[in-house]
Amino acid sequence: MTALLLIDFQLDFLPGGALAVGGGDAILPLLNDLQPRFDLVVATQDWHPAGHRSFASAHPGRALFEDITWQGLPQRLWPDHCVQGSAGAALHPGLNLNRVEAIFRKGTDPELDSYSAFFDNGHRRATGLSAYLRARGVSDVAVAGLAADYCVYFTAKDARAEGFAVSVVEDATRGISPESMAAAQADLLGQGVRFQQVSEWLG
Ligand code: VGL
Ligand code: ZN
């Protein structure tokens, strides 16, 4: 059984949004075209309470994109984004949800960030995605969406560590910075994650 994970295709991560990933909107048709090629499709949403501790605004005196330590973990300070129920937290209205059987939300703990769709950044609490996929008989997971160097990266890494065969659909992702994308790819390749192109799935 194969599953496609559509990561954080939300308005705040798209051009015009609070934490826009350059060119992120270009992958919309790819995310839709990929879906029929998988047995199961799951989407995720970054879903922060207002005042979340990953927001620079929650740390007076700190700058946007500053790196701090919070709760013993490295934390980059982001602009306010994907606040629960806000317009920016919505999935792109063009994303086909007909075959999306579940939407997993993450980043809901006000004190803790969660890049991965499987665990918060401290690996303290599971979202339940791993158990859900296993219960559905999934062996192979493909990851696409935003952002390649954050939520796609950490989701692929955890999926592999959870024992799934994992591929990142490279051209169906976009990242925040070329340096962190290269580092993410090198790490994932070392863990046995494959990088594939959409054409390999559509062919
Ligand atoms: C993300 C930064 C902060 C992501 C989420 O979806 O990649 N990045 N929150
Ligand atoms: Zn976030």
mmCIF file of C-alpha atoms and ligand atoms in Angstrom:
data_model
loop_
_atom_site.group_PDB
_atom_site.id
_atom_site.type_symbol
_atom_site.label_atom_id
_atom_site.label_comp_id
_atom_site.label_asym_id
_atom_site.label_seq_id
_atom_site.Cartn_x
_atom_site.Cartn_y
_atom_site.Cartn_z
ATOM 1 C CA MET A 1 0.000 0.000 0.000
ATOM 2 C CA THR A 2 1.275 3.407 -0.967
ATOM 3 C CA ALA A 3 0.420 6.732 0.655
ATOM 4 C CA LEU A 4 0.952 10.283 -0.544
ATOM 5 C CA LEU A 5 1.483 12.898 2.174
ATOM 6 C CA LEU A 6 0.560 16.411 1.034
ATOM 7 C CA ILE A 7 2.430 18.651 3.441
ATOM 8 C CA ASP A 8 1.190 22.085 4.542
ATOM 9 C CA PHE A 9 -0.162 23.353 1.208
ATOM 10 C CA GLN A 10 -1.631 26.334 3.058
ATOM 11 C CA LEU A 11 -2.108 29.923 1.974
ATOM 12 C CA ASP A 12 0.415 31.280 4.489
ATOM 13 C CA PHE A 13 3.174 29.216 2.809
ATOM 14 C CA LEU A 14 2.177 30.388 -0.684
ATOM 15 C CA PRO A 15 3.018 33.657 -2.443
ATOM 16 C CA GLY A 16 1.164 36.463 -0.656
ATOM 17 C CA GLY A 17 1.130 34.512 2.609
ATOM 18 C CA ALA A 18 2.818 35.268 5.926
ATOM 19 C CA LEU A 19 5.683 32.797 5.399
ATOM 20 C CA ALA A 20 5.638 32.384 1.648
ATOM 21 C CA VAL A 21 7.807 29.751 -0.007
ATOM 22 C CA GLY A 22 9.013 31.070 -3.366
ATOM 23 C CA GLY A 23 7.227 29.448 -6.311
ATOM 24 C CA GLY A 24 5.150 27.289 -3.979
ATOM 25 C CA ASP A 25 2.006 27.789 -6.046
ATOM 26 C CA ALA A 26 3.682 26.163 -9.071
ATOM 27 C CA ILE A 27 3.342 22.709 -7.505
ATOM 28 C CA LEU A 28 -0.468 22.834 -7.197
ATOM 29 C CA PRO A 29 -1.182 20.896 -10.450
ATOM 30 C CA LEU A 30 1.484 18.351 -9.526
ATOM 31 C CA LEU A 31 -0.068 17.701 -6.119
ATOM 32 C CA ASN A 32 -3.415 17.120 -7.819
ATOM 33 C CA ASP A 33 -2.020 14.941 -10.634
ATOM 34 C CA LEU A 34 -0.098 12.717 -8.221
ATOM 35 C CA GLN A 35 -3.075 11.770 -6.082
ATOM 36 C CA PRO A 36 -4.685 9.073 -8.303
ATOM 37 C CA ARG A 37 -1.365 7.194 -8.361
ATOM 38 C CA PHE A 38 -1.548 6.357 -4.635
ATOM 39 C CA ASP A 39 -3.727 4.007 -2.602
ATOM 40 C CA LEU A 40 -4.166 6.571 0.157
ATOM 41 C CA VAL A 41 -3.808 10.356 0.277
ATOM 42 C CA VAL A 42 -3.313 12.294 3.521
ATOM 43 C CA ALA A 43 -2.862 16.050 3.955
ATOM 44 C CA THR A 44 -1.342 18.030 6.812
ATOM 45 C CA GLN A 45 -1.876 21.507 8.185
ATOM 46 C CA ASP A 46 0.441 23.590 10.306
ATOM 47 C CA TRP A 47 -2.101 24.682 12.930
ATOM 48 C CA HIS A 48 -0.783 27.019 15.585
ATOM 49 C CA PRO A 49 -2.697 28.692 18.406
ATOM 50 C CA ALA A 50 -2.367 32.509 18.417
ATOM 51 C CA GLY A 51 0.774 33.552 20.275
ATOM 52 C CA HIS A 52 2.584 30.314 19.435
ATOM 53 C CA ARG A 53 6.166 30.192 20.718
ATOM 54 C CA SER A 54 7.539 29.633 17.216
ATOM 55 C CA PHE A 55 6.441 33.192 16.404
ATOM 56 C CA ALA A 56 8.989 35.996 16.839
ATOM 57 C CA SER A 57 6.075 38.093 18.117
ATOM 58 C CA ALA A 58 5.872 35.806 21.171
ATOM 59 C CA HIS A 59 9.460 36.694 22.174
ATOM 60 C CA PRO A 60 9.692 40.455 22.777
ATOM 61 C CA GLY A 61 13.133 41.782 21.843
ATOM 62 C CA ARG A 62 13.862 38.935 19.442
ATOM 63 C CA ALA A 63 14.093 39.359 15.686
ATOM 64 C CA LEU A 64 12.290 37.572 12.878
ATOM 65 C CA PHE A 65 14.184 34.456 11.742
ATOM 66 C CA GLU A 66 16.461 34.596 14.790
ATOM 67 C CA ASP A 67 17.602 31.212 16.102
ATOM 68 C CA ILE A 68 17.039 30.710 19.822
ATOM 69 C CA THR A 69 16.822 27.819 22.263
ATOM 70 C CA TRP A 70 13.336 27.201 23.616
ATOM 71 C CA GLN A 71 12.322 24.338 25.900
ATOM 72 C CA GLY A 72 15.803 22.939 25.341
ATOM 73 C CA LEU A 73 15.318 22.815 21.572
ATOM 74 C CA PRO A 74 16.666 24.960 18.732
ATOM 75 C CA GLN A 75 13.892 27.215 17.475
ATOM 76 C CA ARG A 76 13.868 29.597 14.531
ATOM 77 C CA LEU A 77 11.514 32.512 15.126
ATOM 78 C CA TRP A 78 8.969 32.800 12.333
ATOM 79 C CA PRO A 79 6.455 35.439 11.384
ATOM 80 C CA ASP A 80 2.986 34.691 12.748
ATOM 81 C CA HIS A 81 1.610 32.029 10.385
ATOM 82 C CA CYS A 82 -1.036 29.326 10.122
ATOM 83 C CA VAL A 83 -2.978 30.533 13.132
ATOM 84 C CA GLN A 84 -5.835 28.123 13.816
ATOM 85 C CA GLY A 85 -8.929 29.119 11.866
ATOM 86 C CA SER A 86 -7.283 32.043 10.067
ATOM 87 C CA ALA A 87 -7.496 32.539 6.300
ATOM 88 C CA GLY A 88 -3.765 31.828 5.978
ATOM 89 C CA ALA A 89 -4.091 28.474 7.695
ATOM 90 C CA ALA A 90 -6.550 27.212 5.076
ATOM 91 C CA LEU A 91 -5.410 24.726 2.483
ATOM 92 C CA HIS A 92 -5.126 26.241 -1.012
ATOM 93 C CA PRO A 93 -8.675 26.129 -2.411
ATOM 94 C CA GLY A 94 -7.375 24.553 -5.613
ATOM 95 C CA LEU A 95 -6.012 21.508 -3.817
ATOM 96 C CA ASN A 96 -8.217 18.552 -4.678
ATOM 97 C CA LEU A 97 -9.427 17.080 -1.388
ATOM 98 C CA ASN A 98 -11.755 14.431 -2.798
ATOM 99 C CA ARG A 99 -9.277 11.624 -2.230
ATOM 100 C CA VAL A 100 -7.779 13.052 0.964
ATOM 101 C CA GLU A 101 -8.980 10.613 3.632
ATOM 102 C CA ALA A 102 -7.500 12.396 6.628
ATOM 103 C CA ILE A 103 -5.979 15.737 7.528
ATOM 104 C CA PHE A 104 -3.397 15.686 10.315
ATOM 105 C CA ARG A 105 -2.796 18.937 12.159
ATOM 106 C CA LYS A 106 0.431 19.769 13.942
ATOM 107 C CA GLY A 107 2.037 22.592 15.882
ATOM 108 C CA THR A 108 -0.997 22.803 18.163
ATOM 109 C CA ASP A 109 1.021 22.778 21.422
ATOM 110 C CA PRO A 110 1.455 26.494 22.229
ATOM 111 C CA GLU A 111 5.009 25.956 23.555
ATOM 112 C CA LEU A 112 6.415 23.503 21.019
ATOM 113 C CA ASP A 113 6.951 23.612 17.265
ATOM 114 C CA SER A 114 6.270 20.644 15.004
ATOM 115 C CA TYR A 115 7.857 20.468 11.569
ATOM 116 C CA SER A 116 7.250 16.755 11.128
ATOM 117 C CA ALA A 117 3.766 15.383 10.507
ATOM 118 C CA PHE A 118 4.665 12.500 12.850
ATOM 119 C CA PHE A 119 6.068 14.153 16.011
ATOM 120 C CA ASP A 120 6.649 17.561 17.582
ATOM 121 C CA ASN A 121 10.227 18.851 17.347
ATOM 122 C CA GLY A 122 11.100 17.370 20.744
ATOM 123 C CA HIS A 123 9.695 13.954 19.720
ATOM 124 C CA ARG A 124 7.582 14.204 22.870
ATOM 125 C CA ARG A 125 4.175 13.533 21.364
ATOM 126 C CA ALA A 126 3.122 11.597 18.289
ATOM 127 C CA THR A 127 0.395 12.959 16.034
ATOM 128 C CA GLY A 128 -0.910 9.448 15.396
ATOM 129 C CA LEU A 129 0.042 9.516 11.712
ATOM 130 C CA SER A 130 2.383 6.555 11.997
ATOM 131 C CA ALA A 131 -0.240 4.343 13.669
ATOM 132 C CA TYR A 132 -2.841 5.508 11.150
ATOM 133 C CA LEU A 133 -0.669 4.601 8.166
ATOM 134 C CA ARG A 134 0.212 1.235 9.670
ATOM 135 C CA ALA A 135 -3.433 0.483 10.411
ATOM 136 C CA ARG A 136 -4.167 1.174 6.756
ATOM 137 C CA GLY A 137 -1.457 -1.278 5.682
ATOM 138 C CA VAL A 138 0.807 1.387 4.212
ATOM 139 C CA SER A 139 4.395 0.332 3.502
ATOM 140 C CA ASP A 140 5.518 3.087 1.120
ATOM 141 C CA VAL A 141 5.183 6.805 1.726
ATOM 142 C CA ALA A 142 5.791 9.629 -0.750
ATOM 143 C CA VAL A 143 6.112 13.175 0.561
ATOM 144 C CA ALA A 144 5.304 16.369 -1.355
ATOM 145 C CA GLY A 145 4.369 19.953 -0.500
ATOM 146 C CA LEU A 146 5.951 22.706 1.603
ATOM 147 C CA ALA A 147 8.486 23.472 2.742
ATOM 148 C CA ALA A 148 11.157 21.120 1.347
ATOM 149 C CA ASP A 149 13.716 22.090 3.994
ATOM 150 C CA TYR A 150 11.374 22.100 7.006
ATOM 151 C CA CYS A 151 8.137 20.184 7.160
ATOM 152 C CA VAL A 152 8.757 17.966 4.116
ATOM 153 C CA TYR A 153 12.271 17.211 5.349
ATOM 154 C CA PHE A 154 11.347 16.336 8.921
ATOM 155 C CA THR A 155 8.284 14.373 7.812
ATOM 156 C CA ALA A 156 10.360 12.268 5.392
ATOM 157 C CA LYS A 157 13.032 11.736 8.053
ATOM 158 C CA ASP A 158 10.530 10.549 10.654
ATOM 159 C CA ALA A 159 8.673 8.384 8.126
ATOM 160 C CA ARG A 160 11.924 6.589 7.367
ATOM 161 C CA ALA A 161 12.767 6.243 11.080
ATOM 162 C CA GLU A 162 9.269 4.779 11.566
ATOM 163 C CA GLY A 163 10.192 2.044 9.097
ATOM 164 C CA PHE A 164 8.370 3.141 5.948
ATOM 165 C CA ALA A 165 9.978 3.115 2.520
ATOM 166 C CA VAL A 166 10.103 6.827 1.742
ATOM 167 C CA SER A 167 10.481 8.988 -1.301
ATOM 168 C CA VAL A 168 10.391 12.759 -1.632
ATOM 169 C CA VAL A 169 8.698 13.892 -4.841
ATOM 170 C CA GLU A 170 11.333 16.515 -5.453
ATOM 171 C CA ASP A 171 9.672 18.639 -8.131
ATOM 172 C CA ALA A 172 6.439 18.646 -6.114
ATOM 173 C CA THR A 173 8.175 20.516 -3.281
ATOM 174 C CA ARG A 174 9.659 23.989 -2.870
ATOM 175 C CA GLY A 175 11.999 25.131 -0.112
ATOM 176 C CA ILE A 176 12.816 28.231 1.876
ATOM 177 C CA SER A 177 16.594 28.332 1.228
ATOM 178 C CA PRO A 178 18.926 26.499 -1.208
ATOM 179 C CA GLU A 179 21.479 25.825 1.562
ATOM 180 C CA SER A 180 19.047 24.165 3.930
ATOM 181 C CA MET A 181 17.456 22.244 1.029
ATOM 182 C CA ALA A 182 20.855 20.806 0.077
ATOM 183 C CA ALA A 183 21.581 19.851 3.687
ATOM 184 C CA ALA A 184 18.159 18.246 4.012
ATOM 185 C CA GLN A 185 18.611 16.239 0.820
ATOM 186 C CA ALA A 186 22.056 15.003 1.859
ATOM 187 C CA ASP A 187 20.736 13.891 5.237
ATOM 188 C CA LEU A 188 17.704 12.131 3.752
ATOM 189 C CA LEU A 189 19.760 10.348 1.090
ATOM 190 C CA GLY A 190 21.997 9.078 3.903
ATOM 191 C CA GLN A 191 18.900 7.668 5.653
ATOM 192 C CA GLY A 192 17.824 5.779 2.549
ATOM 193 C CA VAL A 193 15.126 8.192 1.407
ATOM 194 C CA ARG A 194 14.757 8.308 -2.378
ATOM 195 C CA PHE A 195 14.266 11.474 -4.405
ATOM 196 C CA GLN A 196 11.915 11.057 -7.343
ATOM 197 C CA GLN A 197 10.272 13.287 -9.924
ATOM 198 C CA VAL A 198 6.534 13.566 -10.569
ATOM 199 C CA SER A 199 7.070 12.089 -14.038
ATOM 200 C CA GLU A 200 8.254 8.835 -12.472
ATOM 201 C CA TRP A 201 4.883 8.487 -10.785
ATOM 202 C CA LEU A 202 2.777 9.577 -13.731
ATOM 203 C CA GLY A 203 4.628 7.542 -16.372
HETATM 204 C C1 VGL B 1 6.917 25.214 8.284
HETATM 205 C C2 VGL B 1 8.246 26.812 9.244
HETATM 206 C C3 VGL B 1 7.362 26.959 10.277
HETATM 207 C C4 VGL B 1 6.685 24.258 7.158
HETATM 208 C C5 VGL B 1 6.026 25.336 9.338
HETATM 209 O O1 VGL B 1 5.510 23.890 6.905
HETATM 210 O O2 VGL B 1 7.659 23.884 6.473
HETATM 211 N N1 VGL B 1 8.032 25.937 8.262
HETATM 212 N N2 VGL B 1 6.253 26.218 10.320
HETATM 213 ZN ZN ZN B 2 4.690 26.629 11.725
#
